[in-house]
Coordinates of C-alpha atoms in Angstrom, one line a residue:
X55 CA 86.1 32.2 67.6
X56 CA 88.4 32.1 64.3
X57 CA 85.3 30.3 62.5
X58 CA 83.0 33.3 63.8
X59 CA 85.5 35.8 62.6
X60 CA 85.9 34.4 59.0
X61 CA 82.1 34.6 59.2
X62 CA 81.5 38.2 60.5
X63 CA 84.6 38.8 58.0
X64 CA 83.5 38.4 54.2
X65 CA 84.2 40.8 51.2
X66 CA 80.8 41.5 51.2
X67 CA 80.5 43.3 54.4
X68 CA 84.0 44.5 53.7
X69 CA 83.4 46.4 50.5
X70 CA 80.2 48.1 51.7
X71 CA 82.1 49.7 54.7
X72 CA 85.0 50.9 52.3
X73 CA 82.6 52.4 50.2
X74 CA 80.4 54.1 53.0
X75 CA 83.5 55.2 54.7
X76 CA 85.3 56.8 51.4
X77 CA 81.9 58.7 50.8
X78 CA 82.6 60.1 54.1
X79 CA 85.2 61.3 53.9
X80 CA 84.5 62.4 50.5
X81 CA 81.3 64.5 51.6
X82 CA 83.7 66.1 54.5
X83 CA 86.5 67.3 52.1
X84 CA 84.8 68.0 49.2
X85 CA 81.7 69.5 50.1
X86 CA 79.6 71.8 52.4
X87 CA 75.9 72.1 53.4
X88 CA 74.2 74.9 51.2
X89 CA 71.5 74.9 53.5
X90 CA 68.9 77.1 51.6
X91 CA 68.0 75.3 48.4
X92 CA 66.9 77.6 45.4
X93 CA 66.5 80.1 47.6
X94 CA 69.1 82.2 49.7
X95 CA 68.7 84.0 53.0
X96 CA 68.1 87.4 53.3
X97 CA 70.6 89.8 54.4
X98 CA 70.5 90.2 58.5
X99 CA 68.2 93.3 57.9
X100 CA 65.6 92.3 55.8
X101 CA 65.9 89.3 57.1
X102 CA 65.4 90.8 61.3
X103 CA 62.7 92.9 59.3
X104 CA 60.7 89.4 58.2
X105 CA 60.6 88.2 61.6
X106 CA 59.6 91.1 62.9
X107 CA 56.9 90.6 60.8
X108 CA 56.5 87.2 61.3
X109 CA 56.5 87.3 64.9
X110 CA 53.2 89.5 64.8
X111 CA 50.8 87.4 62.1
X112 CA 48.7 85.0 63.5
X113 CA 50.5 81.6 63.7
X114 CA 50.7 79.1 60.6
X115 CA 53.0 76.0 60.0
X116 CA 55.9 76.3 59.9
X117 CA 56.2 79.4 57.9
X118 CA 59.7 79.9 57.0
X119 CA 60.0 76.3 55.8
X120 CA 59.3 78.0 52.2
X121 CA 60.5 81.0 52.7
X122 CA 64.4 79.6 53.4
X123 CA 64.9 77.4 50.6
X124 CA 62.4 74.4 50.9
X125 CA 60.0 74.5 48.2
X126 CA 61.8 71.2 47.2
X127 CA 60.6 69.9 50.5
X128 CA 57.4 68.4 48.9
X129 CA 59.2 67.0 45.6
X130 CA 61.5 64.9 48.0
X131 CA 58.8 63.2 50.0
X132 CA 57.1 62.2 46.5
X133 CA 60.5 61.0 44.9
X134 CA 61.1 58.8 48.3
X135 CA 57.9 57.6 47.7
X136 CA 58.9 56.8 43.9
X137 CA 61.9 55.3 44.5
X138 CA 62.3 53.3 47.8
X139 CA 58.3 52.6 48.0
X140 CA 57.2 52.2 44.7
X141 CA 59.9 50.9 42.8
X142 CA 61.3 48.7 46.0
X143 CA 58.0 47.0 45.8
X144 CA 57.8 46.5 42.2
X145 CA 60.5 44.1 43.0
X146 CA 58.9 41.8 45.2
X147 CA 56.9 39.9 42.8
X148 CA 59.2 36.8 42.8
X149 CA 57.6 34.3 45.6
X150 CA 61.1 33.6 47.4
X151 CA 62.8 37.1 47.0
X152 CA 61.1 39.4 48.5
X153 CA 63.8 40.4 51.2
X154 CA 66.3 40.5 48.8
X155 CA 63.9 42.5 46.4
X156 CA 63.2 45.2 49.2
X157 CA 66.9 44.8 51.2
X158 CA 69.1 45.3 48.4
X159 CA 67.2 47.9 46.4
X160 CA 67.1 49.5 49.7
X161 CA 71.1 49.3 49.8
X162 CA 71.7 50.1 46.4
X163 CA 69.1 53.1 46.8
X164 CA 71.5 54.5 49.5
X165 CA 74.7 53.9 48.1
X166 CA 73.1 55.3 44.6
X167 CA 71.8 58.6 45.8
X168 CA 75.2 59.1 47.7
X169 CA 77.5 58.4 45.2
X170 CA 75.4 59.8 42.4
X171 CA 74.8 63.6 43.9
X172 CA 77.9 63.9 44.7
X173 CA 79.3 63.1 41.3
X174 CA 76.7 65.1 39.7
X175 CA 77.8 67.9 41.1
X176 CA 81.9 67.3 40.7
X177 CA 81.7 66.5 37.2
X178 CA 80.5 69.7 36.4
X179 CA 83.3 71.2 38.0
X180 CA 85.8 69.7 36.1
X181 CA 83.8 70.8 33.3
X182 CA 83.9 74.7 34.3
X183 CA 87.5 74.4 34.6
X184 CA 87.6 73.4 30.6
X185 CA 85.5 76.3 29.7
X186 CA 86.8 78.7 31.9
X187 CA 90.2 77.9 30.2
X188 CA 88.5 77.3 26.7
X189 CA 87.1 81.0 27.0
X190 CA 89.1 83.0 29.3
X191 CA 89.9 85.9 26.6
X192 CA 86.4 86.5 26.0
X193 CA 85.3 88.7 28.8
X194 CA 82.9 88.6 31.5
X195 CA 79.9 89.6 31.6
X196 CA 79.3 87.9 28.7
X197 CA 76.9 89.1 26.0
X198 CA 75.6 87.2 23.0
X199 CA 77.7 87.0 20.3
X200 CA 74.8 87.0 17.0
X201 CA 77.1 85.4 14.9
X202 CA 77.4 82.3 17.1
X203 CA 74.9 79.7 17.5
X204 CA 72.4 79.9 20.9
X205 CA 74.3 76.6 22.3
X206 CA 77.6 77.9 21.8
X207 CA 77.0 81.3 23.3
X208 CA 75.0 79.8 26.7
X209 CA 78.6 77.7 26.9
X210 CA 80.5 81.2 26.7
X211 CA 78.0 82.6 29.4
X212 CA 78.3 79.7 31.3
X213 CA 81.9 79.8 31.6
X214 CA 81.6 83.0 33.2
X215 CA 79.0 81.6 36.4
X216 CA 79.5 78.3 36.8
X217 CA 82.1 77.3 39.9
X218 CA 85.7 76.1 39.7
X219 CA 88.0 73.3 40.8
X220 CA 88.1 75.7 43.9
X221 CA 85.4 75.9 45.3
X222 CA 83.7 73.1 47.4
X223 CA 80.3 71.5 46.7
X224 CA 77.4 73.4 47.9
X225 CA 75.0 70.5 48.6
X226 CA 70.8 71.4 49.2
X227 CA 68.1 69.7 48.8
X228 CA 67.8 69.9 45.1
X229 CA 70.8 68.3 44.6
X230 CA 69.9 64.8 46.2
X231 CA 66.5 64.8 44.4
X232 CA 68.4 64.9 41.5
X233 CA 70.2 62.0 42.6
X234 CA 67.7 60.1 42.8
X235 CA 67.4 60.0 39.5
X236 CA 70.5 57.9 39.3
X237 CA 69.1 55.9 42.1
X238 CA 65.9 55.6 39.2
X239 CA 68.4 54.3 36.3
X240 CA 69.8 51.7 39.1
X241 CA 67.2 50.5 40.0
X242 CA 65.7 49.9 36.9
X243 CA 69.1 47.8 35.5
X244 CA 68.7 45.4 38.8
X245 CA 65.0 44.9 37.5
X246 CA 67.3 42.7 34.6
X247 CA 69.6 40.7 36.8
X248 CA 67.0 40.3 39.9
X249 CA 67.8 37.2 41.2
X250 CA 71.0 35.8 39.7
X251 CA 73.5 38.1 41.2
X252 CA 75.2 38.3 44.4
X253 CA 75.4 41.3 47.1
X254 CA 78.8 42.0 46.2
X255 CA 78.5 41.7 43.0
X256 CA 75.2 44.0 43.4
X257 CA 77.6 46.6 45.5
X258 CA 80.0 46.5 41.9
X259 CA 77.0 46.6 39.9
X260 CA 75.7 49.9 41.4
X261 CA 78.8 51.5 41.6
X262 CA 79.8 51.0 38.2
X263 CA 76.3 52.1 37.1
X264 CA 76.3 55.5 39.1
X265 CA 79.6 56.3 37.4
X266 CA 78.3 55.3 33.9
X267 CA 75.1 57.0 34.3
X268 CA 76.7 60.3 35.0
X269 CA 79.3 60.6 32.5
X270 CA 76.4 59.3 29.8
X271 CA 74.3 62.4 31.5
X272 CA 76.9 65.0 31.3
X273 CA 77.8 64.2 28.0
X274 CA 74.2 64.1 26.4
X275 CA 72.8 67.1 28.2
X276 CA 75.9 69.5 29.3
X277 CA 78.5 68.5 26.6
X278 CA 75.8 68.2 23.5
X279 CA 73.0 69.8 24.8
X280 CA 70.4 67.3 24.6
X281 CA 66.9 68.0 26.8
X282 CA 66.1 65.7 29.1
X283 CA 64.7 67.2 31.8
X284 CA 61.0 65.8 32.0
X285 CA 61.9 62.5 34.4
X286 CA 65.2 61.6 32.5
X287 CA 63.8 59.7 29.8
X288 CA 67.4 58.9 27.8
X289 CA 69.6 59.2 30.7
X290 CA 67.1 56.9 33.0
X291 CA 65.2 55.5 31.5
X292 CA 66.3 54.3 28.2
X293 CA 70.1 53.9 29.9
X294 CA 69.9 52.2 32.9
X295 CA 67.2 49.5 30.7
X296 CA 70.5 48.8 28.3
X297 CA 73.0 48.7 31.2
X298 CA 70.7 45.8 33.0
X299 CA 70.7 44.2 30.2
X300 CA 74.4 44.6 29.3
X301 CA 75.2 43.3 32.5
X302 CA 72.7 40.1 32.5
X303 CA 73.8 39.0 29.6
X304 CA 77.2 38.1 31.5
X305 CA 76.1 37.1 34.8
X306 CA 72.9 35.5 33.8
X307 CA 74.1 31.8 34.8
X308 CA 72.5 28.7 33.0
X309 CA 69.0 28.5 32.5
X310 CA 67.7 31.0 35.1
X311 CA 64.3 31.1 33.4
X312 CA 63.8 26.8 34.4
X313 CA 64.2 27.9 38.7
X314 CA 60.5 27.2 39.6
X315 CA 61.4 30.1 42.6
X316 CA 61.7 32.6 39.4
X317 CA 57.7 32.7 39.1
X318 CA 55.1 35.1 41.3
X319 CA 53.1 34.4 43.8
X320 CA 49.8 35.5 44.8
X321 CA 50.7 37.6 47.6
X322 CA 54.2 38.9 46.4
X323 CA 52.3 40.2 42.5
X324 CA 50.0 42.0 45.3
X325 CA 52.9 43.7 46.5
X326 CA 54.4 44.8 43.0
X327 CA 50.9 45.9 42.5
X328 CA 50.8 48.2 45.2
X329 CA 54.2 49.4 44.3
X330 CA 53.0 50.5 40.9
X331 CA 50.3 52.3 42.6
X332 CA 53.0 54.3 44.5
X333 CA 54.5 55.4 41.7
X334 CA 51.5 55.4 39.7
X335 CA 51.0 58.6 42.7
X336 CA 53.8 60.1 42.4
X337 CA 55.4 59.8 38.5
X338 CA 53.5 63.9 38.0
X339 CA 56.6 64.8 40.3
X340 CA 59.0 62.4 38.8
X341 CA 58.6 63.5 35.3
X342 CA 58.2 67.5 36.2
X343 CA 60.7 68.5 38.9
X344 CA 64.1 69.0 36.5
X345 CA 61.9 70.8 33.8
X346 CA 61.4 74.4 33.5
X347 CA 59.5 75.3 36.7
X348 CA 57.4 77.5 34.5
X349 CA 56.2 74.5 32.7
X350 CA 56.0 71.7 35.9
X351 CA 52.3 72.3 36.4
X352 CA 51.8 71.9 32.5
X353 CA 53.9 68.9 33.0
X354 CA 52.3 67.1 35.7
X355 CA 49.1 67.6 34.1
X356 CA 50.1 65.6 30.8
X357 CA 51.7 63.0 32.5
X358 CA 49.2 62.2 34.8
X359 CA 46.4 62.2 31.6
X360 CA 49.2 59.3 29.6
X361 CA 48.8 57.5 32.9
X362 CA 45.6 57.5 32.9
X363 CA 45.3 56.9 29.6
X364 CA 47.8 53.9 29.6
X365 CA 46.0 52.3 32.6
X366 CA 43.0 52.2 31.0
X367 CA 44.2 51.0 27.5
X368 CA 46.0 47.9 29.4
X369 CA 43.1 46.2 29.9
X370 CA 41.7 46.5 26.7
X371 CA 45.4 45.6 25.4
X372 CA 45.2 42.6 27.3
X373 CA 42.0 41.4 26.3
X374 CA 43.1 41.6 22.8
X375 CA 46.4 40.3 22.6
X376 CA 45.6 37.1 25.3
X377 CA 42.4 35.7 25.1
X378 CA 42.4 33.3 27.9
X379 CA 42.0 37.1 29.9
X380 CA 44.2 39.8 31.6
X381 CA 46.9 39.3 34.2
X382 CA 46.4 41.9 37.7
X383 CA 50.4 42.5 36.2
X384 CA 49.1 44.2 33.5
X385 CA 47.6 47.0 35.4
X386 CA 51.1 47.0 36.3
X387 CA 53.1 47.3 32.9
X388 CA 50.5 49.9 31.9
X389 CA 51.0 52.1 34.0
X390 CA 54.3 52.3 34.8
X391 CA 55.2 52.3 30.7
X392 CA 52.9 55.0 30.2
X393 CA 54.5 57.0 32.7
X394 CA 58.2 55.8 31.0
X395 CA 56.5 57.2 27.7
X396 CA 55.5 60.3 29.1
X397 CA 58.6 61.2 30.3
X398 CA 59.4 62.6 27.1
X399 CA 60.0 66.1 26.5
X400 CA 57.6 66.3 24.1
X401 CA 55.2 66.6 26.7
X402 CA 56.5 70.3 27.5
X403 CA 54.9 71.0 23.6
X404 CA 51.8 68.9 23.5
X405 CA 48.7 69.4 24.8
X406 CA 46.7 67.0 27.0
X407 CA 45.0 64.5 24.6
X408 CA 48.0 63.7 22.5
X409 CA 49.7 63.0 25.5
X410 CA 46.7 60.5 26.0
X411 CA 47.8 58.8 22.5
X412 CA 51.2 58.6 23.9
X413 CA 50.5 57.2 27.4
X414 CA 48.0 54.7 25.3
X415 CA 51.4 53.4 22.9
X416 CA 53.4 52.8 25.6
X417 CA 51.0 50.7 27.5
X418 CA 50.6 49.1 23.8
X419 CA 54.0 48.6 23.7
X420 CA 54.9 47.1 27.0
X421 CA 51.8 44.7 26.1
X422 CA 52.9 43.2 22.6
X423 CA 56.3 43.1 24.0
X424 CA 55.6 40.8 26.9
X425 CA 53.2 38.9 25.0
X426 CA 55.7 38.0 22.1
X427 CA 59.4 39.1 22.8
X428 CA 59.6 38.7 26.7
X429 CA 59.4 34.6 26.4
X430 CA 62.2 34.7 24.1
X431 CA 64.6 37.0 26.6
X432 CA 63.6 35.8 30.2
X433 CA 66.8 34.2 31.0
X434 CA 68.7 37.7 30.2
X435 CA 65.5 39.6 32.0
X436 CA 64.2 38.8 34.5
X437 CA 61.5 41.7 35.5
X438 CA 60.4 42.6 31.8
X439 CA 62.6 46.3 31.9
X440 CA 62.6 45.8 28.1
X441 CA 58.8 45.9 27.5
X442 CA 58.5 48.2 30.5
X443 CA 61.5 50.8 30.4
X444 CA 63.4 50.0 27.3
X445 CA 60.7 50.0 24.4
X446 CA 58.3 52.9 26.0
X447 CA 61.2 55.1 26.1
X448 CA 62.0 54.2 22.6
X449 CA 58.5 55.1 21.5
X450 CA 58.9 58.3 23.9
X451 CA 61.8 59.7 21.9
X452 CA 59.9 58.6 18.7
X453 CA 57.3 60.8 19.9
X454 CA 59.9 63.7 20.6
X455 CA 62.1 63.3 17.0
X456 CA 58.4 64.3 15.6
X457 CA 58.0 67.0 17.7
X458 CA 61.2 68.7 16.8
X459 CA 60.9 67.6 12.9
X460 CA 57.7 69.1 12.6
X461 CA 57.2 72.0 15.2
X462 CA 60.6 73.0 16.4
X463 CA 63.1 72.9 13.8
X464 CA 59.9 73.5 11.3
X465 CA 56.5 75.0 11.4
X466 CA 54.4 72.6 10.0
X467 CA 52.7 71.6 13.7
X468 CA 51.6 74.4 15.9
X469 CA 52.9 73.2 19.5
X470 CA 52.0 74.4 22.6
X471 CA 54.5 76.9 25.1
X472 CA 56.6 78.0 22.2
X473 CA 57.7 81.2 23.6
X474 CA 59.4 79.3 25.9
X475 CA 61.5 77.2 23.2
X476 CA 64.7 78.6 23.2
X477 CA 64.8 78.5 27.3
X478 CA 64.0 74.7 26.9
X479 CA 66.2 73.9 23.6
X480 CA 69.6 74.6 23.8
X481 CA 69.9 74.5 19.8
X482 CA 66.8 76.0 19.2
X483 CA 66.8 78.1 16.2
X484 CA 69.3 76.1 13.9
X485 CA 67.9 74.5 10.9
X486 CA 68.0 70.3 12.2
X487 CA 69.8 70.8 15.1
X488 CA 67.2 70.0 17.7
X489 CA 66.0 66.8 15.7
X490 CA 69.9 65.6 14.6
X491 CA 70.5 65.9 18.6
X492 CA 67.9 64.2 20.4
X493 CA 68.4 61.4 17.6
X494 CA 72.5 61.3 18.6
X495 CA 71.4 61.4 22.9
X496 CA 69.0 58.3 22.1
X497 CA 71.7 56.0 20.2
X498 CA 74.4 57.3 22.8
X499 CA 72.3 56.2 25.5
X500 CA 71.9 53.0 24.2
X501 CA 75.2 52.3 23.5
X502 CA 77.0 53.9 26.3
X503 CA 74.1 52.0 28.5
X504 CA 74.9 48.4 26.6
X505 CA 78.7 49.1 27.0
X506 CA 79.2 49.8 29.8
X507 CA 76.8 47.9 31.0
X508 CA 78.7 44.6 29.5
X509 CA 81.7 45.6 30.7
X510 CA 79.9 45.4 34.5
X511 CA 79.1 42.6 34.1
X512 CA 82.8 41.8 33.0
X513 CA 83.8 42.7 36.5
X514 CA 80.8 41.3 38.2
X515 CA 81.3 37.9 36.4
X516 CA 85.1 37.9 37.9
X517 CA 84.0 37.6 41.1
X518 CA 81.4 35.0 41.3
X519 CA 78.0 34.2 40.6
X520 CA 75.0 32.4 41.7
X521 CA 74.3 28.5 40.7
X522 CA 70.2 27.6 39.5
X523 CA 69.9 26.4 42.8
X524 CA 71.2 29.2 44.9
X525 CA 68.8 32.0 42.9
X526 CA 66.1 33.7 43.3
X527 CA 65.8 32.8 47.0
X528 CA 66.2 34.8 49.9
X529 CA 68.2 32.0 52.4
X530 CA 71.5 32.3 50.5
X531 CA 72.0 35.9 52.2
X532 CA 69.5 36.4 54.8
X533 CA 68.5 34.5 57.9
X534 CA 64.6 33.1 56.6
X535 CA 61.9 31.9 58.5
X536 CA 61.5 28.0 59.7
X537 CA 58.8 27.5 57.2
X538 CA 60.7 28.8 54.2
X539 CA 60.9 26.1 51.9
X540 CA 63.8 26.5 49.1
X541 CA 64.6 24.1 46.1
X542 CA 68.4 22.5 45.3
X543 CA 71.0 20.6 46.9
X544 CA 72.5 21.1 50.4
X545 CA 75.5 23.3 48.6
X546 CA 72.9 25.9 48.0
X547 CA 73.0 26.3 52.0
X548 CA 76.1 27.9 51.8
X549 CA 75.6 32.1 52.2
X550 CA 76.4 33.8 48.8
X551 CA 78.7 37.2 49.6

């Protein structure tokens, strides 16, 4: 009985229900259901008015589902089907993994998407309280102030309508969609240590990650005003590629790269495939739901044309760069790093067939990067998030420095939806400012992302890591299948908490 105690017992199991429980309890003190989304109920005469009205039209589906607050409903069911479909299967390409691939992405998916929309929303809070205190002899309503820069007075507006430390959390819809985000920037960092860390150390890992990749969001978007609202490409993309590899470099083990278990199969790169497809789906709605809702349809549009685009120009990539002929896992880096390059917010200024060029770099990118850096850094990475995250984001913020060089803080390009420009840039209309800050959010993101990514896997290291013959296998943690054949020695029987 006392051995199948000690057993049921184990810090992994132990931590997970801490951290479920204090969320909550957090979610019960701290917040309250908002219930309508963007859009708020009617008062109870209008409102008895409508269903009057309602009542006598011919029947249709569910008719109020838009009317209360759920035109969100769509853009959930296509970011569940980016992130716990299409990115959980990416995972599974490893030949002995693939419960721990779908399992623990799945876990770290759920623990994410709490912790992360519930911290997007606080932070802000805190944040109100500042300006509300920073500004509280200015007046409200607040009217623009000519002599001050468009930033500083939507911060002096702001302080007038954003919530305080008193109020509770109004949680919708919207707001765990935008969690998911986080869950995005998680998931892409576990794509660096899949297979050489534990599921308490993944637990740490994710934790530690959410936190970091909030404060890096608030501070590049809310504090400096940065724009990154088409699919997150600093704060996602570019950030939680550094983090992974921040923490691999700590917890990485000895030789990770020489486990004949850390190769694909022909059945598991299958699986990844499909994944990619999933997302390959559904990356319109990744990329446009934070932007402008004007400009989502606009958005969609160019991201799915650099898809296409990039899916295409991965095979001819391939052909070039390996002559012995194209992997099936190229369809998968080309599309997914086109989409990563199209997440830029350059594509709420360019039209369709430059967004084709762009979708065609990444997928260039991703291509020459597996071909002649990934060999070099497999131990540190495992999935490739470098060629397919880390370097098409780079290129994507390339592509956006130009845009605001040359067509927002001067006129020598004509760009597309420019009426719109000083809704969607917070510094629009000072000489450099747009260019000087999306160059400072790129090299924050990296080096917050590295940072505190290293310092993970500080902590992560501390408590325990997997040996070469332990990794990459699915029997150290789950019950397997009589006809799962593992490598090692007998110690690599024991289950890794």
């Amino acid at each position: 009985m006392i051995g199948r105690l000690s057993k049921l017992v184990n810090p992994f199991m132990m931590v997970l229900a801490a951290a479920q429980i204090s969320l909550i309890i957090a979610y019960s003190v701290l917040s309250y259901h908002d219930g309508y989304g963007n859009q708020q109920k009617l008062d109870e005469a209008r409102q008895a008015e409508q269903d009057l009205e309602n009542s006598l039209r011919e029947p249709t589906p569910a008719p109020q589902e838009y009317e209360y607050g759920q035109p969100d409903l769509s853009y959930m069911f296509d970011m569940n089907m980016y992130t716990y479909l299409g990115m959980c299967l990416t995972m599974t390409y490893l030949r002995k993994y693939a419960y721990t691939s779908l399992g623990m992405s799945f876990l770290m998916g759920c623990l994410a998407q709490e912790y992360c929309c519930l911290l997007l929303q606080w932070i802000p809070l805190a944040y109100c309280a500042q300006l509300q205190s920073q500004f509280k002899d200015v007046g409200c309503p607040y009217g623009n102030n000519p002599a001050l820069s468009q930033f500083e007075n939507n911060q002096r507006s702001l302080s007038c309508t954003c919530d305080s430390w008193s109020d509770k959390i109004g949680l919708s819809i919207s707001d765990f969609i935008k969690g998911q985000y986080g869950v995005v920037a998680v998931m892409i960092s576990f794509g660096a240590t899949l297979g050489k860390v534990s599921p308490l150390q993944i637990l740490i890992i994710t934790a530690l990650n959410v936190t970091a990749y909030v404060g890096n969001k608030f501070l590049c978007v809310d504090y400096r005003g940065g724009v990154d609202n088409t699919g997150s490409l600093y704060t996602t993309h570019i950030f939680g590629a550094s983090f992974g590899l921040g923490v691999s470099l700590l917890v990485s083990g000895k030789r990770p790269s020489e486990n004949p278990d850390n190769r694909p199969r022909y059945q598991s790169n299958n699986y990844a495939v499909l994944g990619s497809l999933f997302m390959f789906v559904t990356y319109p709605s990744f990329n446009c739901y934070w932007a402008p809702a004007a400009l989502r349809v606009y958005i969609a549009t160019n991201t799915i044309m650099a898809e296409l685009s990039g899916g295409m120009f991965s095979y001819i990539w391939a052909n070039f760069f390996y002559p012995e002929g194209p992997s099936i896992m190229h369809l998968q880096d080309g599309v997914l790093a086109a989409g990563v390059a199209a997440s830029t917010p350059a594509c709420m200024f360019l039209p369709p067939v430059f967004m084709m060029v762009v979708g065609a770099g990444g997928s260039l990118l991703a291509t020459l990067s597996f071909r002649f850096i990934q060999p070099s850094i497999e131990d540190q990475d495992s999935q490739g998030i470098t060629s397919l995250h880390l370097l098409p984001g780079l290129w994507g913020a390339l592509v956006m420095e130009l845009v605001c060089i040359f067509g927002i803080d001067n006129t020598y390009w004509s760009l597309e939806n420019m009426g719109l420009a000083s809704q969607i840039m917070p510094h629009y209309g000072e000489q450099w400012a747009s260019t000087e800050t999306q160059a400072l959010v790129t090299a924050f993101s990296l080096f917050v992302g590295g940072l505190a990514g290293a310092f993970t896997g500080i902590i992560a290291k501390l408590v325990g890591r997997s040996d070469l013959a332990g990794s990459f296998s699915d029997h150290v943690f789950w019950i397997v299948p009589g006809d799962f054949m593992h490598i090692g020695d007998m110690s690599a029987l024991n289950k890794i908490m």
